[in-house]
Tab-separated table of C-alpha atoms and ligand atoms in Angstrom:
chain	number	residue	atom	x	y	z
A	1	MET	CA	0.000	0.000	0.000
A	2	ALA	CA	1.435	3.408	-0.920
A	3	LYS	CA	-0.404	6.449	0.337
A	4	LEU	CA	0.298	9.516	-1.797
A	5	CYS	CA	-0.037	12.939	-0.233
A	6	ASP	CA	1.613	16.338	-0.023
A	7	ALA	CA	3.191	15.859	3.403
A	8	VAL	CA	3.736	12.824	5.626
A	9	ILE	CA	3.893	13.653	9.338
A	10	VAL	CA	5.595	11.118	11.604
A	11	GLY	CA	4.288	11.761	15.116
A	12	GLY	CA	0.659	12.544	15.820
A	13	GLY	CA	1.179	14.187	19.228
A	14	LEU	CA	-0.039	17.710	19.907
A	15	ASN	CA	2.364	19.354	17.457
A	16	GLY	CA	1.977	16.738	14.721
A	17	CYS	CA	-1.833	16.900	14.862
A	18	THR	CA	-1.866	20.711	14.886
A	19	MET	CA	0.498	20.736	11.898
A	20	ALA	CA	-1.764	18.330	10.003
A	21	LEU	CA	-4.782	20.468	10.738
A	22	ALA	CA	-3.101	23.705	9.616
A	23	LEU	CA	-2.080	22.159	6.275
A	24	ALA	CA	-5.374	20.312	5.727
A	25	ARG	CA	-7.364	23.504	6.226
A	26	ALA	CA	-5.360	25.049	3.387
A	27	GLY	CA	-6.362	22.124	1.146
A	28	MET	CA	-3.261	19.930	1.320
A	29	ARG	CA	-3.406	16.122	1.523
A	30	ILE	CA	-1.730	14.859	4.661
A	31	THR	CA	-0.816	11.504	6.216
A	32	VAL	CA	-0.192	11.428	9.991
A	33	ILE	CA	1.466	8.353	11.468
A	34	ASP	CA	1.590	7.661	15.201
A	35	ARG	CA	2.633	4.528	17.006
A	36	THR	CA	0.045	5.092	19.762
A	37	ARG	CA	-3.493	3.875	19.200
A	38	ILE	CA	-6.170	6.587	19.093
A	39	THR	CA	-8.099	4.853	21.900
A	40	ASP	CA	-4.988	5.132	24.132
A	41	GLN	CA	-4.478	8.786	23.218
A	42	LEU	CA	-8.118	9.490	24.037
A	43	ASN	CA	-7.808	7.920	27.482
A	44	PRO	CA	-8.100	10.914	29.891
A	45	ALA	CA	-5.156	9.516	31.900
A	46	PHE	CA	-2.877	9.304	28.802
A	47	ASP	CA	-0.806	12.392	29.769
A	48	GLY	CA	-1.142	14.266	33.069
A	49	ARG	CA	0.198	17.582	31.870
A	50	GLY	CA	-1.755	20.810	31.820
A	51	TYR	CA	-0.232	23.377	29.495
A	52	ALA	CA	0.258	27.079	30.067
A	53	LEU	CA	-0.702	28.181	26.568
A	54	ALA	CA	0.537	31.631	25.610
A	55	LEU	CA	-1.976	34.071	24.181
A	56	ALA	CA	-0.384	33.585	20.730
A	57	SER	CA	-0.943	29.801	20.953
A	58	LYS	CA	-4.559	30.389	21.901
A	59	ARG	CA	-4.898	32.581	18.820
A	60	LEU	CA	-3.481	29.801	16.638
A	61	LEU	CA	-5.972	27.318	18.077
A	62	ASP	CA	-8.701	29.869	17.414
A	63	ALA	CA	-7.598	30.327	13.798
A	64	LEU	CA	-7.677	26.536	13.349
A	65	GLY	CA	-11.211	26.277	14.764
A	66	ILE	CA	-10.071	24.334	17.860
A	67	TRP	CA	-10.403	26.913	20.599
A	68	LYS	CA	-14.211	26.932	20.595
A	69	SER	CA	-14.245	23.246	21.570
A	70	VAL	CA	-11.788	23.661	24.490
A	71	ALA	CA	-12.634	27.168	25.733
A	72	ASP	CA	-14.896	25.847	28.494
A	73	GLN	CA	-12.060	23.737	29.902
A	74	ALA	CA	-9.469	26.534	29.755
A	75	GLN	CA	-8.539	28.646	32.753
A	76	PRO	CA	-7.313	32.192	32.007
A	77	ILE	CA	-4.066	33.046	33.800
A	78	LEU	CA	-4.858	36.382	35.404
A	79	LYS	CA	-1.739	36.815	37.462
A	80	VAL	CA	1.759	35.332	37.618
A	81	VAL	CA	3.659	35.420	40.908
A	82	VAL	CA	7.298	34.369	41.107
A	83	THR	CA	8.830	33.791	44.536
A	84	ASP	CA	12.055	32.465	45.932
A	85	GLY	CA	11.613	29.498	48.213
A	86	ARG	CA	13.489	27.105	50.430
A	87	ALA	CA	12.451	23.525	51.003
A	88	SER	CA	10.222	23.217	54.055
A	89	ASP	CA	9.594	26.930	54.563
A	90	GLY	CA	7.383	27.413	51.510
A	91	PRO	CA	7.571	30.440	49.241
A	92	SER	CA	9.350	33.448	50.708
A	93	PRO	CA	10.553	36.658	49.040
A	94	LEU	CA	8.425	37.897	46.158
A	95	LEU	CA	10.557	38.301	43.051
A	96	LEU	CA	8.123	39.194	40.275
A	97	GLU	CA	4.438	39.802	39.910
A	98	PHE	CA	2.557	40.203	36.616
A	99	ASP	CA	-1.081	41.193	36.445
A	100	HIS	CA	-3.057	40.645	33.235
A	101	ALA	CA	-4.516	44.154	33.612
A	102	GLU	CA	-1.061	45.440	32.603
A	103	LEU	CA	-1.466	43.879	29.131
A	104	ASP	CA	-3.893	45.485	26.662
A	105	GLU	CA	-4.484	42.086	25.028
A	106	GLY	CA	-5.937	40.420	28.169
A	107	PRO	CA	-4.727	37.281	29.974
A	108	VAL	CA	-1.102	36.389	29.312
A	109	GLY	CA	-2.157	32.788	28.707
A	110	PHE	CA	-4.543	29.953	29.488
A	111	MET	CA	-4.161	26.656	31.286
A	112	LEU	CA	-5.509	23.703	29.328
A	113	GLU	CA	-5.165	20.032	30.214
A	114	ASP	CA	-3.653	17.649	27.697
A	115	ARG	CA	-6.730	15.430	27.647
A	116	TYR	CA	-8.971	18.215	26.321
A	117	LEU	CA	-6.549	19.589	23.745
A	118	ARG	CA	-5.650	16.132	22.393
A	119	ARG	CA	-9.298	15.090	22.078
A	120	ALA	CA	-10.196	18.323	20.254
A	121	LEU	CA	-7.297	17.988	17.800
A	122	LEU	CA	-7.948	14.325	17.024
A	123	GLY	CA	-11.671	15.031	16.622
A	124	ALA	CA	-11.048	17.946	14.237
A	125	LEU	CA	-8.595	15.931	12.123
A	126	SER	CA	-11.042	13.073	11.694
A	127	GLU	CA	-13.383	15.476	9.856
A	128	TYR	CA	-10.930	16.077	7.004
A	129	PRO	CA	-11.277	13.475	4.227
A	130	ASP	CA	-7.825	14.453	2.901
A	131	VAL	CA	-6.125	13.561	6.183
A	132	ALA	CA	-5.149	9.903	6.553
A	133	GLN	CA	-4.523	9.047	10.211
A	134	ILE	CA	-2.499	5.875	10.688
A	135	ASN	CA	-2.324	4.957	14.360
A	136	GLY	CA	-0.786	2.059	16.250
A	137	ARG	CA	2.016	1.786	13.664
A	138	ASN	CA	5.706	2.624	14.011
A	139	ALA	CA	7.452	4.488	11.199
A	140	ILE	CA	10.651	2.467	10.920
A	141	SER	CA	12.496	4.025	7.981
A	142	HIS	CA	12.275	6.614	5.246
A	143	GLU	CA	13.883	7.224	1.907
A	144	VAL	CA	14.401	10.606	0.278
A	145	THR	CA	14.626	10.849	-3.518
A	146	ASP	CA	14.682	13.732	-6.010
A	147	SER	CA	10.933	13.482	-6.453
A	148	GLY	CA	9.684	12.772	-2.928
A	149	VAL	CA	9.973	10.881	0.322
A	150	SER	CA	8.687	7.451	1.225
A	151	VAL	CA	8.078	6.367	4.840
A	152	THR	CA	7.903	2.672	5.691
A	153	LEU	CA	5.806	1.400	8.594
A	154	ASP	CA	6.340	-1.678	10.727
A	155	ASP	CA	3.631	-3.581	8.821
A	156	GLY	CA	5.435	-2.984	5.516
A	157	ALA	CA	3.014	-0.281	4.327
A	158	THR	CA	4.458	2.939	2.910
A	159	ALA	CA	3.306	6.547	2.880
A	160	LYS	CA	4.664	8.854	0.186
A	161	GLY	CA	4.710	12.617	-0.107
A	162	ALA	CA	6.758	15.604	-1.194
A	163	LEU	CA	7.839	16.374	2.393
A	164	LEU	CA	8.373	14.434	5.629
A	165	ILE	CA	7.634	16.378	8.813
A	166	GLY	CA	9.328	14.871	11.874
A	167	ALA	CA	6.996	15.540	14.824
A	168	ASP	CA	8.163	12.396	16.587
A	169	GLY	CA	9.215	14.118	19.792
A	170	ASN	CA	12.271	13.789	21.967
A	171	GLY	CA	14.874	11.385	20.501
A	172	SER	CA	13.361	11.791	17.022
A	173	ALA	CA	14.231	8.807	14.817
A	174	VAL	CA	13.479	10.936	11.740
A	175	ALA	CA	16.264	13.333	12.821
A	176	ARG	CA	18.639	10.462	13.595
A	177	ARG	CA	18.126	8.879	10.175
A	178	GLU	CA	18.822	12.289	8.575
A	179	GLY	CA	22.101	12.560	10.513
A	180	ILE	CA	20.835	15.587	12.460
A	181	THR	CA	22.664	16.007	15.774
A	182	TYR	CA	21.597	17.887	18.923
A	183	SER	CA	23.239	20.286	21.377
A	184	GLY	CA	22.262	19.999	25.026
A	185	TRP	CA	22.549	18.008	28.195
A	186	PRO	CA	20.400	16.166	30.733
A	187	TYR	CA	19.314	18.301	33.703
A	188	ARG	CA	19.540	15.558	36.321
A	189	GLN	CA	16.119	16.852	37.335
A	190	THR	CA	12.684	15.266	36.982
A	191	SER	CA	9.323	17.034	36.983
A	192	LEU	CA	6.644	15.389	39.095
A	193	VAL	CA	3.246	16.280	37.700
A	194	CYS	CA	-0.210	15.909	39.211
A	195	ALA	CA	-3.440	17.837	39.712
A	196	ILE	CA	-4.624	18.832	43.171
A	197	GLY	CA	-7.991	19.977	44.444
A	198	HIS	CA	-8.066	22.604	47.205
A	199	GLU	CA	-10.302	24.484	49.618
A	200	MET	CA	-9.555	28.097	48.636
A	201	SER	CA	-9.766	29.699	45.198
A	202	HIS	CA	-6.522	30.140	43.223
A	203	GLU	CA	-8.024	33.309	41.729
A	204	GLY	CA	-6.492	32.552	38.370
A	205	THR	CA	-2.969	33.051	39.714
A	206	ALA	CA	-0.023	30.978	38.491
A	207	HIS	CA	2.760	30.614	41.058
A	208	GLN	CA	6.363	29.732	40.409
A	209	PHE	CA	8.424	28.981	43.536
A	210	PHE	CA	12.123	28.683	42.894
A	211	MET	CA	13.396	26.007	45.279
A	212	PRO	CA	17.096	25.050	45.444
A	213	SER	CA	16.474	21.601	43.928
A	214	GLY	CA	14.243	22.986	41.165
A	215	PRO	CA	11.179	25.131	40.516
A	216	LEU	CA	7.693	24.289	41.727
A	217	ALA	CA	4.858	25.610	39.548
A	218	LEU	CA	1.236	25.847	40.684
A	219	LEU	CA	-0.879	26.459	37.615
A	220	PRO	CA	-4.581	27.251	37.949
A	221	LEU	CA	-7.148	24.900	36.394
A	222	PRO	CA	-10.905	25.531	36.190
A	223	GLY	CA	-12.634	25.302	39.589
A	224	ASN	CA	-10.648	24.830	42.767
A	225	ARG	CA	-8.023	22.724	40.995
A	226	THR	CA	-4.352	23.314	40.302
A	227	SER	CA	-1.807	21.601	38.074
A	228	ILE	CA	1.473	20.934	39.885
A	229	VAL	CA	4.840	20.772	38.114
A	230	TRP	CA	7.277	19.952	40.895
A	231	THR	CA	10.850	19.735	39.732
A	232	GLU	CA	13.333	17.900	41.929
A	233	SER	CA	16.761	16.329	41.564
A	234	ASN	CA	16.400	12.876	39.959
A	235	GLY	CA	17.138	11.079	43.247
A	236	ASN	CA	14.555	13.062	45.232
A	237	ALA	CA	11.984	12.719	42.463
A	238	ILE	CA	12.305	8.925	42.356
A	239	ARG	CA	11.979	8.763	46.138
A	240	ILE	CA	8.895	11.005	46.188
A	241	GLN	CA	7.237	9.306	43.216
A	242	GLU	CA	7.586	5.937	44.980
A	243	MET	CA	5.716	7.212	48.066
A	244	ASP	CA	2.045	6.405	48.514
A	245	ASP	CA	-0.425	9.269	47.990
A	246	ASP	CA	-0.351	10.352	51.643
A	247	GLY	CA	3.443	10.447	51.714
A	248	TYR	CA	3.479	12.371	48.430
A	249	LEU	CA	1.047	14.975	49.750
A	250	ASN	CA	2.989	15.269	53.006
A	251	ALA	CA	6.112	16.024	50.999
A	252	LEU	CA	4.278	18.501	48.759
A	253	ARG	CA	2.431	20.484	51.476
A	254	PRO	CA	5.427	22.330	52.980
A	255	ALA	CA	6.579	23.409	49.523
A	256	VAL	CA	3.108	24.695	48.557
A	257	GLY	CA	2.434	26.419	51.882
A	258	GLY	CA	-1.059	26.914	53.273
A	259	PHE	CA	-2.575	29.595	51.022
A	260	LEU	CA	-4.812	27.115	49.143
A	261	GLY	CA	-6.145	25.559	52.357
A	262	GLN	CA	-6.495	21.748	52.504
A	263	ILE	CA	-5.177	20.013	49.377
A	264	HIS	CA	-5.855	16.555	47.947
A	265	LEU	CA	-4.723	14.658	44.864
A	266	GLU	CA	-6.997	14.501	41.814
A	267	GLY	CA	-6.131	11.727	39.385
A	268	ASP	CA	-2.822	10.014	38.645
A	269	ARG	CA	0.742	11.163	39.343
A	270	TYR	CA	3.259	11.426	36.492
A	271	SER	CA	6.993	12.018	36.177
A	272	TYR	CA	9.032	13.471	33.310
A	273	PRO	CA	12.874	13.435	33.273
A	274	LEU	CA	14.213	16.743	31.920
A	275	ALA	CA	16.879	17.618	29.385
A	276	LEU	CA	17.900	20.411	27.078
A	277	SER	CA	18.292	19.393	23.464
A	278	VAL	CA	18.200	21.577	20.375
A	279	ALA	CA	18.662	20.153	16.877
A	280	ASN	CA	21.651	21.614	15.056
A	281	ARG	CA	19.503	21.723	11.904
A	282	PHE	CA	15.724	21.825	11.696
A	283	VAL	CA	15.631	20.786	8.022
A	284	THR	CA	17.307	18.679	5.370
A	285	ARG	CA	16.136	18.121	1.800
A	286	ARG	CA	12.456	16.978	2.013
A	287	VAL	CA	12.524	16.791	5.812
A	288	ALA	CA	11.551	19.344	8.503
A	289	LEU	CA	11.486	18.878	12.277
A	290	ILE	CA	8.939	20.526	14.561
A	291	GLY	CA	8.117	20.516	18.292
A	292	ASP	CA	10.114	18.395	20.704
A	293	ALA	CA	11.761	16.629	17.753
A	294	ALA	CA	13.491	19.961	17.068
A	295	HIS	CA	13.887	21.324	20.603
A	296	ARG	CA	13.284	20.222	24.148
A	297	VAL	CA	13.597	22.854	26.870
A	298	HIS	CA	13.216	23.033	30.656
A	299	PRO	CA	9.495	23.377	31.515
A	300	LEU	CA	10.099	26.159	34.088
A	301	ALA	CA	8.728	28.838	31.768
A	302	GLY	CA	5.959	26.634	30.292
A	303	GLN	CA	7.198	27.369	26.775
A	304	GLY	CA	7.900	23.968	25.141
A	305	LEU	CA	4.546	23.414	23.475
A	306	ASN	CA	4.222	27.121	22.751
A	307	ALA	CA	7.516	26.949	20.850
A	308	GLY	CA	6.259	23.861	18.991
A	309	LEU	CA	3.065	25.650	17.998
A	310	LYS	CA	5.164	28.543	16.723
A	311	ASP	CA	7.056	25.999	14.568
A	312	VAL	CA	3.679	24.823	13.285
A	313	GLY	CA	2.609	28.383	12.463
A	314	ALA	CA	5.874	29.232	10.708
A	315	LEU	CA	6.230	25.956	8.759
A	316	ALA	CA	2.574	25.935	7.700
A	317	GLU	CA	2.865	29.513	6.432
A	318	VAL	CA	6.036	28.757	4.452
A	319	LEU	CA	4.622	25.535	2.962
A	320	VAL	CA	1.174	26.846	2.065
A	321	GLN	CA	2.682	29.891	0.362
A	322	ALA	CA	5.133	27.709	-1.607
A	323	TRP	CA	2.414	25.208	-2.539
A	324	ARG	CA	0.089	27.925	-3.817
A	325	ARG	CA	2.918	29.276	-5.958
A	326	GLY	CA	3.493	25.808	-7.429
A	327	GLU	CA	6.898	25.335	-5.753
A	328	ASP	CA	8.120	21.902	-4.628
A	329	ILE	CA	7.367	22.022	-0.860
A	330	GLY	CA	10.154	19.532	-0.110
A	331	ALA	CA	12.855	21.569	-1.875
A	332	LEU	CA	15.698	22.584	0.411
A	333	ASP	CA	15.332	26.302	-0.280
A	334	VAL	CA	11.662	26.119	0.758
A	335	VAL	CA	12.194	24.297	4.066
A	336	GLU	CA	15.218	26.478	4.826
A	337	ARG	CA	12.870	29.489	4.985
A	338	TYR	CA	11.250	27.791	7.962
A	339	GLN	CA	14.611	27.055	9.575
A	340	THR	CA	15.746	30.666	9.185
A	341	TRP	CA	12.510	31.832	10.801
A	342	ARG	CA	12.644	29.525	13.818
A	343	ARG	CA	16.284	28.678	14.647
A	344	PHE	CA	17.339	31.894	16.373
A	345	ASP	CA	14.161	32.208	18.410
A	346	THR	CA	14.528	28.620	19.606
A	347	ALA	CA	18.199	29.014	20.510
A	348	ALA	CA	17.292	32.119	22.535
A	349	LEU	CA	14.519	30.243	24.376
A	350	ALA	CA	16.848	27.324	25.132
A	351	ALA	CA	19.554	29.664	26.456
A	352	ALA	CA	17.090	31.661	28.570
A	353	THR	CA	15.409	28.652	30.207
A	354	ASP	CA	18.767	26.979	30.809
A	355	SER	CA	20.233	30.115	32.446
A	356	ILE	CA	17.176	30.635	34.659
A	357	ASN	CA	17.364	27.036	35.824
A	358	ARG	CA	21.087	27.355	36.641
A	359	LEU	CA	20.577	30.627	38.450
A	360	PHE	CA	17.606	29.485	40.510
A	361	SER	CA	18.257	25.789	41.180
A	362	ASN	CA	20.980	27.001	43.463
A	363	ASP	CA	21.254	27.624	47.200
A	364	ASP	CA	24.438	29.689	47.224
A	365	SER	CA	23.670	32.797	49.303
A	366	LEU	CA	25.593	35.213	47.069
A	367	VAL	CA	23.830	33.891	43.940
A	368	ARG	CA	20.499	34.117	45.775
A	369	PHE	CA	21.187	37.691	46.842
A	370	LEU	CA	22.221	38.838	43.349
A	371	ARG	CA	19.356	37.167	41.508
A	372	ASP	CA	16.777	38.434	44.011
A	373	LEU	CA	18.224	41.928	43.657
A	374	GLY	CA	18.143	41.707	39.831
A	375	LEU	CA	14.548	40.523	39.728
A	376	GLY	CA	13.564	43.100	42.326
A	377	VAL	CA	14.783	45.778	39.915
A	378	VAL	CA	12.842	44.194	37.015
A	379	ASN	CA	9.724	44.018	39.157
A	380	ALA	CA	10.012	47.678	40.088
A	381	ILE	CA	10.024	48.907	36.469
A	382	PRO	CA	6.561	48.545	34.873
A	383	ALA	CA	7.831	48.874	31.268
A	384	VAL	CA	10.353	46.052	31.764
A	385	ARG	CA	7.715	43.929	33.467
A	386	ARG	CA	5.292	44.490	30.601
A	387	GLY	CA	8.045	43.586	28.099
A	388	LEU	CA	8.572	40.243	29.853
A	389	MET	CA	4.833	39.597	29.870
A	390	ARG	CA	4.538	40.287	26.145
A	391	GLU	CA	7.422	37.872	25.548
A	392	ALA	CA	5.711	35.158	27.640
A	393	ALA	CA	2.435	35.764	25.790
A	394	GLY	CA	4.220	35.183	22.467
A	395	LEU	CA	3.523	38.709	21.261
A	396	THR	CA	7.079	39.636	20.276
A	397	GLY	CA	9.297	38.906	17.247
A	398	GLU	CA	8.135	37.872	13.786
A	399	ILE	CA	4.822	36.211	14.617
A	400	PRO	CA	3.386	33.692	12.114
A	401	LYS	CA	-0.084	34.581	10.786
A	402	LEU	CA	-1.803	31.723	12.610
A	403	LEU	CA	-0.383	32.926	15.937
A	404	GLN	CA	-1.883	36.329	15.203
A	405	GLY	CA	-5.232	34.559	14.837
A	406	ARG	CA	-5.248	35.081	11.034
A	407	PRO	CA	-5.967	32.362	8.463
A	408	LEU	CA	-3.266	31.210	6.015
B	1	FAD	C1	6.562	18.532	33.054
B	1	FAD	C2	6.338	19.284	31.792
B	1	FAD	C3	5.464	20.356	31.770
B	1	FAD	C4	5.281	21.068	30.593
B	1	FAD	N1	4.463	22.149	30.614
B	1	FAD	C5	4.339	22.912	29.509
B	1	FAD	C6	3.542	24.094	29.506
B	1	FAD	O1	2.951	24.477	30.518
B	1	FAD	N2	3.453	24.835	28.368
B	1	FAD	C7	4.111	24.475	27.237
B	1	FAD	O2	4.038	25.197	26.233
B	1	FAD	N3	4.864	23.345	27.201
B	1	FAD	C8	4.995	22.557	28.290
B	1	FAD	N4	5.751	21.425	28.252
B	1	FAD	C9	6.351	20.991	26.973
B	1	FAD	C10	5.366	20.145	26.148
B	1	FAD	O3	4.825	19.133	26.962
B	1	FAD	C11	6.049	19.520	24.940
B	1	FAD	O4	6.796	20.491	24.268
B	1	FAD	C12	5.024	18.928	23.981
B	1	FAD	O5	4.189	18.014	24.645
B	1	FAD	C13	5.736	18.220	22.819
B	1	FAD	O6	4.780	17.723	21.903
B	1	FAD	P1	5.253	17.019	20.546
B	1	FAD	O7	4.000	16.717	19.792
B	1	FAD	O8	6.307	17.809	19.872
B	1	FAD	O9	5.983	15.688	21.014
B	1	FAD	P2	5.385	14.305	21.719
B	1	FAD	O10	4.300	14.690	22.603
B	1	FAD	O11	6.577	13.650	22.242
B	1	FAD	O12	4.769	13.554	20.486
B	1	FAD	C14	5.553	12.762	19.625
B	1	FAD	C15	4.638	11.727	19.016
B	1	FAD	O13	5.393	10.984	18.046
B	1	FAD	C16	5.020	9.616	18.134
B	1	FAD	N5	6.165	8.849	17.597
B	1	FAD	C17	7.445	8.886	18.001
B	1	FAD	N6	8.209	8.074	17.235
B	1	FAD	C18	7.363	7.503	16.327
B	1	FAD	C19	7.547	6.561	15.272
B	1	FAD	N7	8.751	6.042	14.982
B	1	FAD	N8	6.475	6.197	14.543
B	1	FAD	C20	5.232	6.692	14.803
B	1	FAD	N9	5.015	7.590	15.806
B	1	FAD	C21	6.064	7.990	16.555
B	1	FAD	C22	4.761	9.393	19.624
B	1	FAD	O14	3.903	8.299	19.815
B	1	FAD	C23	4.121	10.719	20.041
B	1	FAD	O15	2.710	10.685	19.959
B	1	FAD	C24	5.964	20.693	29.412
B	1	FAD	C25	6.843	19.615	29.424
B	1	FAD	C26	7.041	18.918	30.616
B	1	FAD	C27	8.013	17.758	30.626
């Protein structure tokens, strides 16, 4: 069986599905291959993450017709509070505080759980007759020729197109087969993720507590619920993850402090080992990488998926424009336009998140004093604060049309 289409996407995670949708809406024929079965992906416990989606990402989802089906499950982030903390004494000095009222555009972002976003994307894709979704199959090899690319699956089937988009996440096999290498290192930190229910309202506030072993983020979900991203050294994380629920909550409570009242776990607990890894190229002839296949960053700023969605916006814009002009969308000069657009921005994000993690996952008193002083200055200057907020909302730089909420 050979499926012929314009683009073959290996990896039908959040970025791969969004990419497929953006191209399909412009009229292109797409094949999306994912090794996970759709029924598994639709299981609400498939992935415990809740994402802080920047305003620009929300606009992209709006432009793709997705936002209306997830808006009821999204929690606007009305305030962001960053504090320094020490294990067992909870958050202490306030470092930064952003209020959405300082931004003309409204909330800096929205919290949305994986289960809702994934279901909406998969549902939307299934409505496009020109999108072939192949699930439960591994893409095991691909071959690039002058005229196209052919991807072989583990059942011997092939999918052919003009371009292969590698959306196959961390450790991308598409990148490896293309000889693309990565810069980066493991963080020796793991993020423990869960949702908690609590007595008091979070009032739409996202908290980031910088603890010496790693940041702890409390991200508001609809109702009296909060998504926890609790980053610890690998050893501590393994020890905590192995505890029973009571032990886990007892370890979490002192870090959270008492401002949410009584807390309890809601749903499963997850853990994600962390690393920095940025592909040294995002494209080769007939191949382009997006999302975690191209870059994996520390989650402390909640920017990984946002960066992936910016890849989607930029690559879709480049490809649709080239396709409408009758250009070969797999040609190197076409995909290099995407690389030029996204490489610098990604390198800057990787450097920024890495530096913040080094600076804050640190208990040295001089480093603590200097960083607290520096952020105190930032916090005191409204224009600088607003600049940081606009950056976090994805409102700076050369913004792809979809992330401005405009169609392609
Ligand atoms: C703890 C934590 C919290 C985070 N919080 C945020 C946040 O608040 N905001 C934010 O913007 N980002 C956040 N991120 C980052 C975000 O989760 C990722 O950037 C995003 O999920 C990556 O999606 P992806 O589609 O690129 O990759 P993946 O989700 O890894 O998807 C890759 C897909 O490819 C498939 N695949 C792989 N190989 C093959 C193959 N050979 N054949 C077929 N299929 C294959 C896999 O099955 C998978 O479905 C967080 C990350 C972590 C670890």
